[in-house]
Amino acid sequence: DAGVTQSPTHLIKTRGQHVTLRCSPISGHKSVSWYQQVLGQGPQFIFQYYEKEERGRGNFPDRFSARQFPNYSSELNVNALLLGDSALYLCASSTRDSSYNEQFFGPGTRLTVL
Amino acid sequence: AQSVTQLDSHVSVSEGTPVLLRCNYSSSYSPSLFWYVQHPNKGLQLLLKYTSAATLVKGINGFEAEFKKSETSFHLTKPSAHMSDAAEYFCVVIPGGNYQLIWGAGTKLIIKP
């Protein structure tokens, strides 16, 4: 069975640009969450979506936005990129919207902002 | 405020010896607690979780953790380390009634041959 997939695997952008990251959950999973992992730190929660609705939002600026599509895949958008946005962006899927359910993580997208 | 503290950024043990990775949490509510492992260039994988059932939780690959409310701790242990255990380990807390996972900074486990 295919796990959580993310694209692209690596991305290089310059300050001020915008970026779109994509995530496909495990088949049958309706919840997708996004995390930012800066080098040397634990992941930081950005968003959770369930059934195309936002169910949770972490402490990130409005430059960060996301959406979930009818097939439960998801996009994370970041506008006006800053150097500090350089990180590994992780997507996780689960069967339901509760964080108590096990989340399955993708390999991540490594974003570098120059 | 809810938080997670992993007391060691690096732990180094010899193969075949016990492993102890320490985690303390603070939470205003009855928390759920998890340990995740991240191998190099691989996704995060759930090792085990505590959700107010038995305080001693057994996970995959021989790992287990004990929830101690009086000490606000959830330390991860394994009786005998294997080379394949070398990875980064994250302690995670979900404060009661909240969707948001709060992650520790991680402990890098190094296994010496």
mmCIF file of C-alpha atoms in Angstrom, chain A residues 18-112:
data_model
loop_
_atom_site.group_PDB
_atom_site.id
_atom_site.type_symbol
_atom_site.label_atom_id
_atom_site.label_comp_id
_atom_site.label_asym_id
_atom_site.label_seq_id
_atom_site.Cartn_x
_atom_site.Cartn_y
_atom_site.Cartn_z
ATOM 1 C CA HIS A 18 5.651 31.937 -2.925
ATOM 2 C CA VAL A 19 5.604 28.161 -2.802
ATOM 3 C CA THR A 20 3.027 25.375 -3.010
ATOM 4 C CA LEU A 21 3.659 22.015 -1.403
ATOM 5 C CA ARG A 22 1.498 19.000 -2.096
ATOM 6 C CA CYS A 23 0.460 15.983 -0.085
ATOM 7 C CA SER A 24 -1.488 12.832 -0.901
ATOM 8 C CA PRO A 25 -2.779 10.927 2.126
ATOM 9 C CA ILE A 26 -3.040 7.208 2.544
ATOM 10 C CA SER A 27 -6.083 5.857 0.743
ATOM 11 C CA GLY A 28 -9.088 6.053 3.062
ATOM 12 C CA HIS A 29 -7.584 8.725 5.306
ATOM 13 C CA LYS A 30 -9.669 11.866 5.503
ATOM 14 C CA SER A 31 -7.487 13.992 7.763
ATOM 15 C CA VAL A 32 -4.292 15.765 6.749
ATOM 16 C CA SER A 33 -1.987 17.754 8.988
ATOM 17 C CA TRP A 34 0.997 19.930 8.109
ATOM 18 C CA TYR A 35 4.121 20.478 10.200
ATOM 19 C CA GLN A 36 7.262 22.572 9.886
ATOM 20 C CA GLN A 37 10.505 21.046 11.150
ATOM 21 C CA VAL A 38 13.454 23.381 11.388
ATOM 22 C CA LEU A 39 16.845 21.700 11.531
ATOM 23 C CA GLY A 40 17.612 20.501 15.047
ATOM 24 C CA GLN A 41 14.082 20.999 16.357
ATOM 25 C CA GLY A 42 10.907 19.013 16.674
ATOM 26 C CA PRO A 43 8.035 19.517 14.210
ATOM 27 C CA GLN A 44 5.748 22.504 14.749
ATOM 28 C CA PHE A 45 2.051 22.121 13.972
ATOM 29 C CA ILE A 46 0.782 24.359 11.151
ATOM 30 C CA PHE A 47 -2.677 23.108 10.090
ATOM 31 C CA GLN A 48 -5.051 20.204 10.310
ATOM 32 C CA TYR A 49 -7.814 19.554 7.781
ATOM 33 C CA TYR A 50 -10.604 17.026 7.952
ATOM 34 C CA GLU A 51 -13.239 16.535 5.307
ATOM 35 C CA LYS A 52 -12.005 19.681 3.564
ATOM 36 C CA GLU A 53 -12.506 21.849 6.655
ATOM 37 C CA GLU A 54 -9.806 23.436 8.773
ATOM 38 C CA ARG A 55 -9.881 21.834 12.206
ATOM 39 C CA GLY A 56 -6.798 23.323 13.769
ATOM 40 C CA ARG A 57 -4.212 26.030 13.179
ATOM 41 C CA GLY A 58 -0.856 26.511 14.847
ATOM 42 C CA ASN A 59 0.930 29.742 15.632
ATOM 43 C CA PHE A 60 1.983 30.666 12.105
ATOM 44 C CA PRO A 61 1.474 33.955 10.236
ATOM 45 C CA ASP A 62 -1.214 34.479 7.607
ATOM 46 C CA ARG A 63 1.412 33.972 4.914
ATOM 47 C CA PHE A 64 0.777 30.279 5.512
ATOM 48 C CA SER A 65 -2.434 28.825 4.113
ATOM 49 C CA ALA A 66 -3.688 25.409 3.137
ATOM 50 C CA ARG A 67 -6.608 23.611 1.640
ATOM 51 C CA GLN A 68 -7.892 20.095 1.216
ATOM 52 C CA PHE A 69 -9.449 18.804 -1.958
ATOM 53 C CA PRO A 70 -12.425 16.433 -2.470
ATOM 54 C CA ASN A 71 -9.993 13.523 -2.942
ATOM 55 C CA TYR A 72 -8.487 14.449 0.479
ATOM 56 C CA SER A 73 -5.152 15.537 -0.958
ATOM 57 C CA SER A 74 -3.861 18.826 0.368
ATOM 58 C CA GLU A 75 -1.759 21.848 -0.535
ATOM 59 C CA LEU A 76 0.252 24.091 1.739
ATOM 60 C CA ASN A 77 0.932 27.570 0.403
ATOM 61 C CA VAL A 78 3.472 29.995 1.756
ATOM 62 C CA ASN A 79 3.604 33.566 0.442
ATOM 63 C CA ALA A 80 6.330 36.199 0.715
ATOM 64 C CA LEU A 81 8.960 33.662 1.698
ATOM 65 C CA LEU A 82 11.470 34.564 4.394
ATOM 66 C CA LEU A 83 14.847 33.008 5.084
ATOM 67 C CA GLY A 84 13.370 31.592 8.289
ATOM 68 C CA ASP A 85 10.870 29.540 6.300
ATOM 69 C CA SER A 86 13.674 27.192 5.299
ATOM 70 C CA ALA A 87 12.704 23.861 6.833
ATOM 71 C CA LEU A 88 11.422 20.360 6.255
ATOM 72 C CA TYR A 89 7.659 20.472 5.727
ATOM 73 C CA LEU A 90 5.912 17.316 6.811
ATOM 74 C CA CYS A 91 2.463 16.086 5.928
ATOM 75 C CA ALA A 92 0.649 13.484 8.009
ATOM 76 C CA SER A 93 -2.620 11.694 7.398
ATOM 77 C CA SER A 94 -4.980 9.874 9.723
ATOM 78 C CA THR A 95 -8.342 8.212 9.488
ATOM 79 C CA ARG A 96 -10.199 10.743 11.596
ATOM 80 C CA ASP A 97 -9.879 14.296 12.750
ATOM 81 C CA SER A 98 -8.749 13.533 16.278
ATOM 82 C CA SER A 99 -5.059 13.830 16.987
ATOM 83 C CA TYR A 100 -5.421 10.789 19.250
ATOM 84 C CA ASN A 101 -5.507 8.682 16.118
ATOM 85 C CA GLU A 102 -2.136 7.598 14.791
ATOM 86 C CA GLN A 103 -0.757 9.991 12.215
ATOM 87 C CA PHE A 104 1.230 8.585 9.309
ATOM 88 C CA PHE A 105 3.937 10.880 8.019
ATOM 89 C CA GLY A 106 5.285 11.458 4.571
ATOM 90 C CA PRO A 107 9.005 11.897 3.888
ATOM 91 C CA GLY A 108 8.657 15.663 3.730
ATOM 92 C CA THR A 109 9.560 18.493 1.383
ATOM 93 C CA ARG A 110 12.855 20.221 2.067
ATOM 94 C CA LEU A 111 12.414 23.943 1.357
ATOM 95 C CA THR A 112 15.447 26.187 1.116
#
